Backbone as JSON, one array per atom type, in Angstrom:
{
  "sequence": "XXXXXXXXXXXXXXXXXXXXXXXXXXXXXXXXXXXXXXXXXXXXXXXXXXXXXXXXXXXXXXXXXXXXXXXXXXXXXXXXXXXXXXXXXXXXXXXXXXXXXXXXXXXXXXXXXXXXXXXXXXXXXXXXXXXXXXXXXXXXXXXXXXXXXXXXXXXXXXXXXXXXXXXXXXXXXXXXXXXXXXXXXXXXXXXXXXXXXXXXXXXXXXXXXXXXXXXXXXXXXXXXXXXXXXXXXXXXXXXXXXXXXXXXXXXXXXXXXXXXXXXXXXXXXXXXXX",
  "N": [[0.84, -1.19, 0.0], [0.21, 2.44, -0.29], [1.14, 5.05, 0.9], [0.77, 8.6, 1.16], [2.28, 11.6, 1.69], [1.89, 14.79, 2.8], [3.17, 17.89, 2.81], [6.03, 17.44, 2.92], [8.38, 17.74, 2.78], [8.51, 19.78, 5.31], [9.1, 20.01, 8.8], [7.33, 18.04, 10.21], [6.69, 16.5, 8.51], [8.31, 15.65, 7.35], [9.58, 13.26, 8.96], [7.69, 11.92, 9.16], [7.91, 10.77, 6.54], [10.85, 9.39, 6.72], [9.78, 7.87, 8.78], [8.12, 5.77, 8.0], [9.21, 4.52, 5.85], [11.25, 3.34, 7.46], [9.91, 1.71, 8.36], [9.85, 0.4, 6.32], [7.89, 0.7, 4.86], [5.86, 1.5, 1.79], [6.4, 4.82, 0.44], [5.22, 8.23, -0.72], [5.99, 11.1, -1.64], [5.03, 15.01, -1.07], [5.58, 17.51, -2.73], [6.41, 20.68, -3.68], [8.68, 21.64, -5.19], [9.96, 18.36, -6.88], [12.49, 18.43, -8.04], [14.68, 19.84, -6.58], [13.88, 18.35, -4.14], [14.51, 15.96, -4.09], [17.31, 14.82, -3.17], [16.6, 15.03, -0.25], [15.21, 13.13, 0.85], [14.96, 9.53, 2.11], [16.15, 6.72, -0.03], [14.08, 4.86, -2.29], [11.16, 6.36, -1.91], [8.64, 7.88, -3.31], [8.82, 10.62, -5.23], [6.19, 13.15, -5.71], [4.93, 16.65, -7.44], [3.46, 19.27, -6.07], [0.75, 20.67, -3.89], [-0.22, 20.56, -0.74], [-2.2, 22.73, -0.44], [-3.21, 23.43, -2.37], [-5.4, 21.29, -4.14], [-6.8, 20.52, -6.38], [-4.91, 20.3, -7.69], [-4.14, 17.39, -7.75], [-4.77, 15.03, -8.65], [-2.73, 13.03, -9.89], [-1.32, 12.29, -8.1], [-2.47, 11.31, -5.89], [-3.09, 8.75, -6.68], [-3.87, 5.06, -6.45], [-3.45, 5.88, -3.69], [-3.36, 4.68, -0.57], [-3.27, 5.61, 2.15], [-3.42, 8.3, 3.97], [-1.0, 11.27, 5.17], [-1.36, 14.41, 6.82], [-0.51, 18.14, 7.41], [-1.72, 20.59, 9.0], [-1.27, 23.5, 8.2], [-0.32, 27.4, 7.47], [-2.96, 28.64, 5.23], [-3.96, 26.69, 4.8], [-6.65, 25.98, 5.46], [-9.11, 26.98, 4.11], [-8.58, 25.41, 1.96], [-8.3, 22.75, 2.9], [-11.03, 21.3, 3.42], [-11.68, 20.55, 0.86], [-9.65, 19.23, 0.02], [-9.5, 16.48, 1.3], [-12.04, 15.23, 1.1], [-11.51, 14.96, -1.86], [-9.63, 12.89, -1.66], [-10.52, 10.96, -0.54], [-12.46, 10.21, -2.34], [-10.55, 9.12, -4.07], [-10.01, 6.84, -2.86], [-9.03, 6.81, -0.36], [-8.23, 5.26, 2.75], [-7.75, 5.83, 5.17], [-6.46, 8.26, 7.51], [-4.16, 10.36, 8.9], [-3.7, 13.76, 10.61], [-2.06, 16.29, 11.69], [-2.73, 18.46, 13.45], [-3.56, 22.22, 13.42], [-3.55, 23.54, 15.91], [-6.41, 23.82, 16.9], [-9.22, 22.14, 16.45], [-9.95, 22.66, 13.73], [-11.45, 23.75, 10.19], [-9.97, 21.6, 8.46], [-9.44, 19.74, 10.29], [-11.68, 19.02, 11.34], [-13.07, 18.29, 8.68], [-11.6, 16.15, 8.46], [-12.42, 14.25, 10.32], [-14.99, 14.25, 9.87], [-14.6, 12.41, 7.88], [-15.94, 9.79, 6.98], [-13.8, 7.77, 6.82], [-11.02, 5.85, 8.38], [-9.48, 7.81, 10.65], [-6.71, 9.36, 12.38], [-6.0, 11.95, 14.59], [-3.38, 13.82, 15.29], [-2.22, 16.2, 18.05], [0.17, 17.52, 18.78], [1.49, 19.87, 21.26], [3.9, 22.99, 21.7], [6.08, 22.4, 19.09], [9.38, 21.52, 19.03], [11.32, 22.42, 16.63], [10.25, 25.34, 16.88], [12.1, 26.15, 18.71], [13.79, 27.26, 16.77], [14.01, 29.42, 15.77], [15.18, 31.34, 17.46], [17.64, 31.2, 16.35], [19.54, 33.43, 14.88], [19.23, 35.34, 17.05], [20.58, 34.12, 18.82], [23.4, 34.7, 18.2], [24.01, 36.66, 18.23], [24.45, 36.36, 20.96], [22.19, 36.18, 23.09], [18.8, 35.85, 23.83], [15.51, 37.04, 23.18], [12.73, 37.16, 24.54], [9.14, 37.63, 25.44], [7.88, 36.07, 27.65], [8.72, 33.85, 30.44], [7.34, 31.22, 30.9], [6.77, 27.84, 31.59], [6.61, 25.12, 29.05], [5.82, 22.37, 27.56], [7.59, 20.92, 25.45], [7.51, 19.35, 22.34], [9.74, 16.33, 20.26], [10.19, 17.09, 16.69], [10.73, 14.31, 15.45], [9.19, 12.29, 16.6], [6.7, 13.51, 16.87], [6.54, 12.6, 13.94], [6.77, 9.5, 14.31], [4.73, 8.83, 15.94], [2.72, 9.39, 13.94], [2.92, 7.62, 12.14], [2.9, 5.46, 13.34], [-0.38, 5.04, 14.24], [-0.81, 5.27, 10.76], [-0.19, 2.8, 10.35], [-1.41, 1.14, 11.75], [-4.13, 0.23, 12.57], [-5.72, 0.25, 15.71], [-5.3, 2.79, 16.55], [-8.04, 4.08, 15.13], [-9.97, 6.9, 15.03], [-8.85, 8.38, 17.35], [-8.09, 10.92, 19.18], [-4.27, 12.37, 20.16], [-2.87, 14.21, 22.78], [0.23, 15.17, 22.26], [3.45, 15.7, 23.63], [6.56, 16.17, 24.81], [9.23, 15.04, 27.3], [9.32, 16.8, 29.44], [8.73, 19.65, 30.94], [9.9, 23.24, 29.85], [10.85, 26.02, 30.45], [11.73, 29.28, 28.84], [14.18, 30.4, 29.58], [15.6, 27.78, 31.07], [15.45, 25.9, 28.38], [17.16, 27.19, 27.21], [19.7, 27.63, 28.49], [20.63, 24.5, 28.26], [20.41, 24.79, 25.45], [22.98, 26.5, 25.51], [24.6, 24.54, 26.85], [24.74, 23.13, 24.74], [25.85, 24.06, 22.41], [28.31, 25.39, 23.41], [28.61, 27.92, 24.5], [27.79, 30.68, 26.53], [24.67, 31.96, 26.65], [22.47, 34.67, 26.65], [19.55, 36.3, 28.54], [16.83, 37.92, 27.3], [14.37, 39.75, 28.5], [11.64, 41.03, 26.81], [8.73, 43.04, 25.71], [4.88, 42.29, 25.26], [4.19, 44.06, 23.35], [6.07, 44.2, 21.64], [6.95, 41.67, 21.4], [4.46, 41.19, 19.39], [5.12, 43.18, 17.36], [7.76, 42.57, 16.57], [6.87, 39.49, 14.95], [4.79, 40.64, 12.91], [6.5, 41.59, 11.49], [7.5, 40.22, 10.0], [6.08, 39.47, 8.33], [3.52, 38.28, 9.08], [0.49, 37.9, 9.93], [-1.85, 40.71, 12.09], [-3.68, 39.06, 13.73], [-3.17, 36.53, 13.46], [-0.17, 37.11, 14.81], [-0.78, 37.73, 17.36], [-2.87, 35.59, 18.68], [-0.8, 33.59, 18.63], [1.73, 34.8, 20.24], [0.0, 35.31, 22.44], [-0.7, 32.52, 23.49], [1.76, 31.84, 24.28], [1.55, 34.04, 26.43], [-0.4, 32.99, 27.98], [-0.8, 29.98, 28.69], [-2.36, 26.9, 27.93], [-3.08, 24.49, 30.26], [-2.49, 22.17, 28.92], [-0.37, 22.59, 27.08], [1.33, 23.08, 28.81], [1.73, 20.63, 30.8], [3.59, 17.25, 31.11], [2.69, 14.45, 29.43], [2.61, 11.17, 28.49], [2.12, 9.98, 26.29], [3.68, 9.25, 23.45], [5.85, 7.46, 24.79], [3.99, 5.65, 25.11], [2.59, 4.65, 22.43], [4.98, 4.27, 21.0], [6.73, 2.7, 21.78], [8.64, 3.96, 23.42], [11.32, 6.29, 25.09], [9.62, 9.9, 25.23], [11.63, 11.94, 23.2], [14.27, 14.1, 24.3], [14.59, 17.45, 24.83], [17.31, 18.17, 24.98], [18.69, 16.51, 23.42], [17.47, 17.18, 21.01], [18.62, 19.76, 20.68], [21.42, 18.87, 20.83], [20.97, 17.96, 17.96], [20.72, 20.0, 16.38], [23.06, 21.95, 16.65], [25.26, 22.87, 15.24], [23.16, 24.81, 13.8], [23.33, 26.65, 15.66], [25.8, 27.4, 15.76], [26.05, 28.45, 13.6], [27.33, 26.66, 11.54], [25.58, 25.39, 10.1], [25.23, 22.84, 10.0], [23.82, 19.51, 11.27], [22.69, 16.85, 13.29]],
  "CA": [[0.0, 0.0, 0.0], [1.19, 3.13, -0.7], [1.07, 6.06, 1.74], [0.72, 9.88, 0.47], [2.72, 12.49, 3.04], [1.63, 16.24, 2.3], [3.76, 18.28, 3.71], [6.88, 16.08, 3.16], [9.77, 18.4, 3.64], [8.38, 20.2, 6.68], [9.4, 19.95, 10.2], [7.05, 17.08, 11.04], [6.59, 15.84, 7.47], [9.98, 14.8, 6.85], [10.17, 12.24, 10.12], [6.62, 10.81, 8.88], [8.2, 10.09, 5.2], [11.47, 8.66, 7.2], [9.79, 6.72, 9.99], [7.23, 4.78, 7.22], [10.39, 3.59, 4.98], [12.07, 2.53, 8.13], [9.4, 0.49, 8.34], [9.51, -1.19, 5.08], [6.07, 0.97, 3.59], [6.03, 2.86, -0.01], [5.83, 6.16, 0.41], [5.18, 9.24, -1.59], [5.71, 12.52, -0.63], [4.41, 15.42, -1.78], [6.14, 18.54, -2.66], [6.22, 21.69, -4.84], [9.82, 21.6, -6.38], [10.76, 17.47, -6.23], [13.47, 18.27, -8.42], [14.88, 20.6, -5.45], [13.72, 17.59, -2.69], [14.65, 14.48, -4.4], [18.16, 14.19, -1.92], [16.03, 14.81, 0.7], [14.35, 11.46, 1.31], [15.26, 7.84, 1.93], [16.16, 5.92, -1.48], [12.75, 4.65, -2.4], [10.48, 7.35, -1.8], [8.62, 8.53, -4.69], [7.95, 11.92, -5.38], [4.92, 14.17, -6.62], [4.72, 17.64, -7.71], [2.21, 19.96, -5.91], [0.72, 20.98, -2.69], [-2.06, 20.22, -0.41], [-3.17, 23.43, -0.34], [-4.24, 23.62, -4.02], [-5.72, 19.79, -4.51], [-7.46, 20.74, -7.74], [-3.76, 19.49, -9.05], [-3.36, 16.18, -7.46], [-5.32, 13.73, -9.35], [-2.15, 12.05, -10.42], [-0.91, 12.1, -6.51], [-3.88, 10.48, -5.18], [-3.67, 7.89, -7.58], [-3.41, 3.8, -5.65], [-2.75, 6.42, -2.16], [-4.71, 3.9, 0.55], [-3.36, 5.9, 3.45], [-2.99, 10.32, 4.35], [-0.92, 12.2, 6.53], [-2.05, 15.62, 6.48], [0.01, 18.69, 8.25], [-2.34, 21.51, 8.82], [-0.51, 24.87, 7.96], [-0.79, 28.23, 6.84], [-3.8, 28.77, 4.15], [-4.76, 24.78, 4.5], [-8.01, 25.93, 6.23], [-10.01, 27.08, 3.27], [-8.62, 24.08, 0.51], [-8.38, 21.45, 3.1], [-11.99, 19.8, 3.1], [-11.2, 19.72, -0.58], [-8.69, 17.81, -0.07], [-9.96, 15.46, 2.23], [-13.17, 15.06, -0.34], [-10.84, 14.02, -2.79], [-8.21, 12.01, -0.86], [-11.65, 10.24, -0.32], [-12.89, 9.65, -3.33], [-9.34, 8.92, -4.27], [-9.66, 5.91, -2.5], [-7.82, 6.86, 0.64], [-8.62, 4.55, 3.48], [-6.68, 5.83, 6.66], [-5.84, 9.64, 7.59], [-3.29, 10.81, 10.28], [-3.9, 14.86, 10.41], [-1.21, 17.2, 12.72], [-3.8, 19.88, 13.71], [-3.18, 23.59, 13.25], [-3.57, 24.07, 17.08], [-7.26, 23.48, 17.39], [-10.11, 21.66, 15.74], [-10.5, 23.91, 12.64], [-12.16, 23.33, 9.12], [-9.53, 20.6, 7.92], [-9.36, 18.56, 11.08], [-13.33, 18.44, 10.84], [-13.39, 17.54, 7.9], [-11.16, 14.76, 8.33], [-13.37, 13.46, 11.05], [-16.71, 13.66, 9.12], [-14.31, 12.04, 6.02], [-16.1, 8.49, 7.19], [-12.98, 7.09, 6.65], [-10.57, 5.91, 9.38], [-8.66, 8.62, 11.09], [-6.32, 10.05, 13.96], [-5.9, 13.22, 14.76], [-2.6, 14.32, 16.32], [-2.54, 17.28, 19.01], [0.85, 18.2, 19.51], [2.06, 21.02, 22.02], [4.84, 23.28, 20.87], [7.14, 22.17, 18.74], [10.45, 21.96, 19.63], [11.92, 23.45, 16.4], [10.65, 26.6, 17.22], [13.62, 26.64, 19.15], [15.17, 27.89, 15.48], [13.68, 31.34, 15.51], [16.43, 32.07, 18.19], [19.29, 32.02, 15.62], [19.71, 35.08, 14.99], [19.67, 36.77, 18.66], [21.95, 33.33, 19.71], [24.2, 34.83, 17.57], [24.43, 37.9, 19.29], [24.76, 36.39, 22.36], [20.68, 36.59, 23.54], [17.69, 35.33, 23.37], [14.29, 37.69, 23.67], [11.12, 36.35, 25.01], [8.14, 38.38, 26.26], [7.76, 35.04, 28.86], [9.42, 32.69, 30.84], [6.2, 30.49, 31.34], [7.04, 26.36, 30.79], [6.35, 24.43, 27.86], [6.37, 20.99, 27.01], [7.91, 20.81, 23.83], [7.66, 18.1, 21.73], [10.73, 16.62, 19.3], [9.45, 16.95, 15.43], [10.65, 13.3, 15.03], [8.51, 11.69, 17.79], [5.25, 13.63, 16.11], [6.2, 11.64, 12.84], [6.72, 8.26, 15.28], [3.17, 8.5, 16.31], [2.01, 8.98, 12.62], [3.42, 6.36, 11.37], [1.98, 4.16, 13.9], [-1.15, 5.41, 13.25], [-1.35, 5.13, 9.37], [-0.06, 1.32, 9.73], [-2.11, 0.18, 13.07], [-5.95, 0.08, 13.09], [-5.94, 0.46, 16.77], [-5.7, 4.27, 16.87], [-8.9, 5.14, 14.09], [-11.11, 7.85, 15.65], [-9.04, 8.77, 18.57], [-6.99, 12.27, 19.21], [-3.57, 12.42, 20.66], [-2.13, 15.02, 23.04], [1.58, 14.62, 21.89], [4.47, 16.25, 24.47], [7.99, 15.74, 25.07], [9.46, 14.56, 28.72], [9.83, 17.78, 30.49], [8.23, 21.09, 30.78], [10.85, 23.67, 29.95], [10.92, 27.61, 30.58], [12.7, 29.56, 27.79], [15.52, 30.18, 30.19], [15.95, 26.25, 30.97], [16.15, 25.5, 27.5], [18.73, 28.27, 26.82], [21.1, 26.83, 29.64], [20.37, 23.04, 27.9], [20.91, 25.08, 24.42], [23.95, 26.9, 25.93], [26.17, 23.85, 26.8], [24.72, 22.23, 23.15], [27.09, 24.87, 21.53], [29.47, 25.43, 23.97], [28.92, 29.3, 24.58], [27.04, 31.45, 27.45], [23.53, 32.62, 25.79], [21.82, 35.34, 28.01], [17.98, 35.76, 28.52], [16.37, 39.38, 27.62], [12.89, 39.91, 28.5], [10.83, 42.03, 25.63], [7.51, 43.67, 26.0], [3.91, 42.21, 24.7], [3.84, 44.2, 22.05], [7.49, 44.12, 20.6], [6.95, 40.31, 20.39], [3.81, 41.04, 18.24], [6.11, 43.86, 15.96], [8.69, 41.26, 15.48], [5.94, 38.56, 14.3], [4.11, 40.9, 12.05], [7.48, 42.6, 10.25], [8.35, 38.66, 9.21], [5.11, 38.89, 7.27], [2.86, 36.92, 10.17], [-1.08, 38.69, 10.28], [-2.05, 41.11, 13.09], [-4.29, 38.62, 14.46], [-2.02, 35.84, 14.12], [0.6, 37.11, 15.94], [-1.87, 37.66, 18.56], [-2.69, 33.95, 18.91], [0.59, 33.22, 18.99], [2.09, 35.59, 21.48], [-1.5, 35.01, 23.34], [-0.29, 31.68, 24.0], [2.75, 31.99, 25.3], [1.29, 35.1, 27.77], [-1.63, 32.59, 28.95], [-0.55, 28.57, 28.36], [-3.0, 26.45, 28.81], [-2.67, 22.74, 31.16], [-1.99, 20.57, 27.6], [0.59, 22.8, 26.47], [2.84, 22.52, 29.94], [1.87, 19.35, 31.61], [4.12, 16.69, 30.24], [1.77, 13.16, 29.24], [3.28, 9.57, 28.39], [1.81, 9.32, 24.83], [4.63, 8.91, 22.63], [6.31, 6.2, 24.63], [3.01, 4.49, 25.11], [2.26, 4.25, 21.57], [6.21, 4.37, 20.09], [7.49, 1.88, 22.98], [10.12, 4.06, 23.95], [10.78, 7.47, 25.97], [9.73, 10.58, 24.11], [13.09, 12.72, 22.9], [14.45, 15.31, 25.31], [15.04, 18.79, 24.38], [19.25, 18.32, 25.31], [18.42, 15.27, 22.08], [16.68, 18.45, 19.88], [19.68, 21.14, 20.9], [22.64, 18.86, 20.26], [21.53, 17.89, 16.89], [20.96, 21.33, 16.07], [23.79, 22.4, 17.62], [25.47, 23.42, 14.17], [22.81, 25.5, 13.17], [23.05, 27.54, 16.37], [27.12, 28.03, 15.49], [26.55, 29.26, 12.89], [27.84, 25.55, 10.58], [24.99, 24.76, 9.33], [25.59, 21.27, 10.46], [22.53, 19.18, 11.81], [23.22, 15.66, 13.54]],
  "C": [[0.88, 1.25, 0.0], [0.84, 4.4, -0.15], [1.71, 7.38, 1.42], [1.01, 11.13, 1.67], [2.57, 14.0, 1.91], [2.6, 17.05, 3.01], [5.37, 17.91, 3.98], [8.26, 16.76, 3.37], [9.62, 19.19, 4.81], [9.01, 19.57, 7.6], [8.77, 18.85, 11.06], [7.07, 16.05, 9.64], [7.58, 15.05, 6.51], [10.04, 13.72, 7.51], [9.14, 11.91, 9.6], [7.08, 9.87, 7.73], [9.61, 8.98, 5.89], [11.33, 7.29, 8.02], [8.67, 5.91, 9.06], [8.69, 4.06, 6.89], [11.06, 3.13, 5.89], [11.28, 1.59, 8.34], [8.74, -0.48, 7.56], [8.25, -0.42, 4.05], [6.9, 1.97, 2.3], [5.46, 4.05, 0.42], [5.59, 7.26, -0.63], [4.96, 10.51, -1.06], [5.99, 13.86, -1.57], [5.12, 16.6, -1.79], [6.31, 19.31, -3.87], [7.54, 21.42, -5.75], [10.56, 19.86, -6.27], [11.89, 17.72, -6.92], [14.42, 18.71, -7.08], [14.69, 19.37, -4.36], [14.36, 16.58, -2.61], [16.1, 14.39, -3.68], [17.57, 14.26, -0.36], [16.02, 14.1, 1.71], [15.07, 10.33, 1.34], [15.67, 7.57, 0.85], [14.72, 5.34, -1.25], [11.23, 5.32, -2.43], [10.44, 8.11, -3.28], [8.31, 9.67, -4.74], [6.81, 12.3, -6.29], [5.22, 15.46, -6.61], [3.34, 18.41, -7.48], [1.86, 20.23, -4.47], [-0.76, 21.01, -2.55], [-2.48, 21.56, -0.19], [-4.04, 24.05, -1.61], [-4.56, 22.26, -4.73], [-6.68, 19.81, -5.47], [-5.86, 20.22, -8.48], [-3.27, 17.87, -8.58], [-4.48, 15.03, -7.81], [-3.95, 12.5, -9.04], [-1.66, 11.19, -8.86], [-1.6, 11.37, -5.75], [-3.4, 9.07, -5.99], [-2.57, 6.45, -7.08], [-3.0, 4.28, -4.14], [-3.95, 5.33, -1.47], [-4.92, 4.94, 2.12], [-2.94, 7.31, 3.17], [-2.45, 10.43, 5.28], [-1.2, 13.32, 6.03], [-1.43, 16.6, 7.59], [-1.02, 20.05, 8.12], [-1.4, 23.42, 9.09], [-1.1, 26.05, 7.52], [-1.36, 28.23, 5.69], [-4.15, 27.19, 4.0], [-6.34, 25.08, 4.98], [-8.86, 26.19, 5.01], [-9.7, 25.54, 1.98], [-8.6, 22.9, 1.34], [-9.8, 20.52, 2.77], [-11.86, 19.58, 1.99], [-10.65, 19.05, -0.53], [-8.83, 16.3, 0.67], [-10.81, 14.91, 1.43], [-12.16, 14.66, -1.11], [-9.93, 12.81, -2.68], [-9.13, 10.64, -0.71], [-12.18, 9.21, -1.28], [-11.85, 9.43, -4.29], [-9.43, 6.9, -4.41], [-8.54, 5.66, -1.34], [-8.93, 6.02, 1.63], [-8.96, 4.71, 5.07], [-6.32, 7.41, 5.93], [-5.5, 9.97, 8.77], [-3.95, 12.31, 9.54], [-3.27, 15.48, 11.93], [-2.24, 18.17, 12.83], [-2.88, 21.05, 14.11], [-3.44, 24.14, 15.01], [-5.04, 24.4, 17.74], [-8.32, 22.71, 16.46], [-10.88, 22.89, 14.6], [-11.56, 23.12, 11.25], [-11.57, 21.68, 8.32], [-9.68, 19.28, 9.47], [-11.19, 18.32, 11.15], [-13.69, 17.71, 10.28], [-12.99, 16.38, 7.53], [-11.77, 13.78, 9.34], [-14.35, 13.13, 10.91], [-15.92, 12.76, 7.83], [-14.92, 10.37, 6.09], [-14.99, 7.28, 6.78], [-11.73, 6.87, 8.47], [-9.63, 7.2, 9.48], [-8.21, 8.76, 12.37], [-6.12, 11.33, 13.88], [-4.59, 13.49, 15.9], [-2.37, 16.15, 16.78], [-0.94, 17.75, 19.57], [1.33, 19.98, 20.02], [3.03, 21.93, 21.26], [5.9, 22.54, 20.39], [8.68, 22.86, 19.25], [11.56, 22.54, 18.87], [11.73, 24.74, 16.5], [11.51, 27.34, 17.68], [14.55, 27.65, 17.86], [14.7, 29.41, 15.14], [14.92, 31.97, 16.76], [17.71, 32.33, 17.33], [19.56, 32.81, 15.52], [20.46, 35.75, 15.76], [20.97, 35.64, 19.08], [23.55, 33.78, 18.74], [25.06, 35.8, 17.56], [24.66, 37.35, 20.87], [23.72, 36.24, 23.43], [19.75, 35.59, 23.38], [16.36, 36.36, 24.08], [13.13, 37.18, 23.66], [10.26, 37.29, 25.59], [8.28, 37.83, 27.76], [8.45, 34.55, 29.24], [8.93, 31.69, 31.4], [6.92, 29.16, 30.47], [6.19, 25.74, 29.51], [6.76, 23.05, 27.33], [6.22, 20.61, 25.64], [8.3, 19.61, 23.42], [8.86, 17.92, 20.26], [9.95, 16.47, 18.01], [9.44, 15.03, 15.09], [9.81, 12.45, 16.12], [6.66, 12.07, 17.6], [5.37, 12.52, 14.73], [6.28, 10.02, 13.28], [5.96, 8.0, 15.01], [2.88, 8.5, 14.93], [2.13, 7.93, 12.26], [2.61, 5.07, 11.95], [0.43, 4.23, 13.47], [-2.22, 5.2, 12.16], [-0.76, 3.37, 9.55], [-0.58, 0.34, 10.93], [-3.66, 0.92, 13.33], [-6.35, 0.55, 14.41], [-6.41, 1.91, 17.1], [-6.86, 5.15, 15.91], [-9.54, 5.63, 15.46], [-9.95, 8.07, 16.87], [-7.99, 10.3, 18.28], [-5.72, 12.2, 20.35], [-2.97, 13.57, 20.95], [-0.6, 14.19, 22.59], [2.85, 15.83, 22.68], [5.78, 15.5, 24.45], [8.37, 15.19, 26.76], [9.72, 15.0, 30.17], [9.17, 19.23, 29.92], [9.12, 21.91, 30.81], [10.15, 25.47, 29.84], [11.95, 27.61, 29.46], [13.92, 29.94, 28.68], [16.33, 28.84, 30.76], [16.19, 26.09, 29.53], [17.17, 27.26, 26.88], [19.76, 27.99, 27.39], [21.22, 25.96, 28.62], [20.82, 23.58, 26.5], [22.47, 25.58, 24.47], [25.2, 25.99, 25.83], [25.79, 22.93, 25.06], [25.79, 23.07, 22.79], [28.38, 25.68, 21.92], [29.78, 27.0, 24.35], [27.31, 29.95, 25.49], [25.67, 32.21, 26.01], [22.53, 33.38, 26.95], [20.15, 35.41, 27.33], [17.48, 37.11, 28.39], [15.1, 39.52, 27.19], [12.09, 40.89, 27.47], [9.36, 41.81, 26.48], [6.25, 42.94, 24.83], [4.09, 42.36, 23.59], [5.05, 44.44, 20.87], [7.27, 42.83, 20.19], [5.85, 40.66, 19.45], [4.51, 41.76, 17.36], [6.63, 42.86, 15.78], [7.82, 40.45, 14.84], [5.58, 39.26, 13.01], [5.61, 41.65, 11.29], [8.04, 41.41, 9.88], [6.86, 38.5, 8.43], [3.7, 38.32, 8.02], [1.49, 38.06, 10.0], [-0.81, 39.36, 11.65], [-2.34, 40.01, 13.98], [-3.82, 37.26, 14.88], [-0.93, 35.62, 15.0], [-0.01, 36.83, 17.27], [-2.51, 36.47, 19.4], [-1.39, 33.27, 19.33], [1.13, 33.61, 20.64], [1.19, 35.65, 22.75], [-0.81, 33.72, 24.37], [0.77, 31.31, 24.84], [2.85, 33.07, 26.88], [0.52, 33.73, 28.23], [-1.49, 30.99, 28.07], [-1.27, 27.81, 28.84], [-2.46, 24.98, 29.62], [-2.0, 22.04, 30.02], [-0.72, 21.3, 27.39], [2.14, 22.4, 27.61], [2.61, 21.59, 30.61], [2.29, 18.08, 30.36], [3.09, 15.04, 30.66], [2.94, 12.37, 28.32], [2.56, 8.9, 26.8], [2.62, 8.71, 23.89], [5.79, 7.67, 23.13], [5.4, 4.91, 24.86], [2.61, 3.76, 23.87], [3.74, 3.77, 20.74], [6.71, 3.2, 21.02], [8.86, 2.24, 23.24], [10.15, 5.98, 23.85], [10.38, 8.72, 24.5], [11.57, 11.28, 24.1], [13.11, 14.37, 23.88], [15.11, 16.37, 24.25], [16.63, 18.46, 24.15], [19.15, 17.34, 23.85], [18.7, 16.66, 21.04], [18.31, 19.05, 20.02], [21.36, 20.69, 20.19], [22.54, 18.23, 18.48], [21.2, 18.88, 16.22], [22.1, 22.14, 16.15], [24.61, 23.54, 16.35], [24.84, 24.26, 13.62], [22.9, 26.92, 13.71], [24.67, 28.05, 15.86], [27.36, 28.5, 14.37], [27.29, 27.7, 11.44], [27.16, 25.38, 9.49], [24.62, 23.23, 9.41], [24.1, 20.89, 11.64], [23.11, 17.76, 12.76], [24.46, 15.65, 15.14]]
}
């Protein structure tokens, strides 16, 4: 069977296309330039040309898919039930779906898609950590907050998919998905600190400077606002750390100090990942 990843060079959509082929499935993963992706991926991994947020072009992409993952991102909310509707009448069987941070129009619609589905719920991601380059580069890091967060590793969201799209067990249910420790942005700055071998200090910013910075990278008013919302006022799921990922993966989730040292290169400035 042959399993259709949207999303496939992203941040969670890369470890879903990795952790299938480690386990033997055909994948296909979906992306705007594959000429540009094709070192990417595994050997075996086929590519397509296109993107789930305009699924008026993926006839050919659909075509023998049994199983979906689905990453819900910027502008997926208006073309996703399309895509779901077609993924459908595709002949898709089975749909994992990363939710955009609450039950919106695409995760809906992948729950009315009468087809099996899960729905994963993770907390913050833990590359966000990579919007610090920059200031760690100066020497800093600026945060409005210093409220905890249990950040989850990107490869430990594509884990759970995987399980998932190739085990019956989990249709219909939703997974909070966390990492093994609730961290303040000054804990992981220490834990990032000795990753790269250099003192990184902590400088508090104001409300509404974090929303300027957000919105002069392009981000909506009201987006930021959500954003930066969250981190003023966090709710219980985002900082209490839960036992999902080694209940379903059989084995612990990945600690931040994991995340930091194989980043560690990007923070020095290398480039270097691993």
């Amino acid at each position: 069977m042959t399993t259709l990843v949207t999303g496939a060079t992203g941040n969670t959509g890369r470890h879903v296309v990795a952790e299938l082929v480690r386990r033997g499935e055909h994948v296909r993963a979906l992306t705007r330039n594959p000429a540009a992706a094709a070192g990417r991926f595994p050997a075996g991994v086929e590519l397509a040309a296109g993107t789930h947020t305009a699924p008026e072009g993926l006839d050919g992409a659909f075509a023998g898919v049994s199983r979906l993952h689905i990453t819900v991102t910027a502008g997926l909310a208006e073309a996703g039930p399309e895509l779901v509707r077609q993924a459908v009448d595709a002949g898709v069987r089975r749909i994992t779906v990363v939710w955009g941070g609450w039950v919106g129009p695409v995760e809906q619609a992948v729950a009315d898609s009468g087809v099996e589905w899960t729905r994963l719920e993770p907390q913050e991601f833990m590359s966000n950590t990579l919007t610090w380059i920059e200031s760690v580069a100066e020497g800093v890091v600026r945060e409005p907050y210093d409220f905890p967060s249990a950040l989850v590793h990107e490869a430990d969201i594509g884990a759970v998919a995987a399980a998932a799209l190739l085990d019956d067990v989990h249709a219909g249910r939703s997974y909070n998905l966390t990492g093994p420790e609730s961290l303040t942005p000054r804990e992981r700055i220490a834990i990032l600190s000795r990753a790269i071998g250099r003192d990184i200090g902590f400088v508090p910013i104001s409300h509404e400077q974090a929303l300027d910075r957000l919105t002069a990278t392009g981000v909506s008013r009201a987006d930021a606002e959500y954003v930066v919302g969250w981190y003023a006022d966090p709710s219980d799921d985002a900082t209490t750390v839960v036992d999902t990922v080694e209940r379903i993966t059989g084995r612990p989730a990945r600690t931040f100090a994991q995340w930091a040292a194989e980043h560690a290169g990007r923070f020095r400035g290398t480039g270097a990942t691993g």
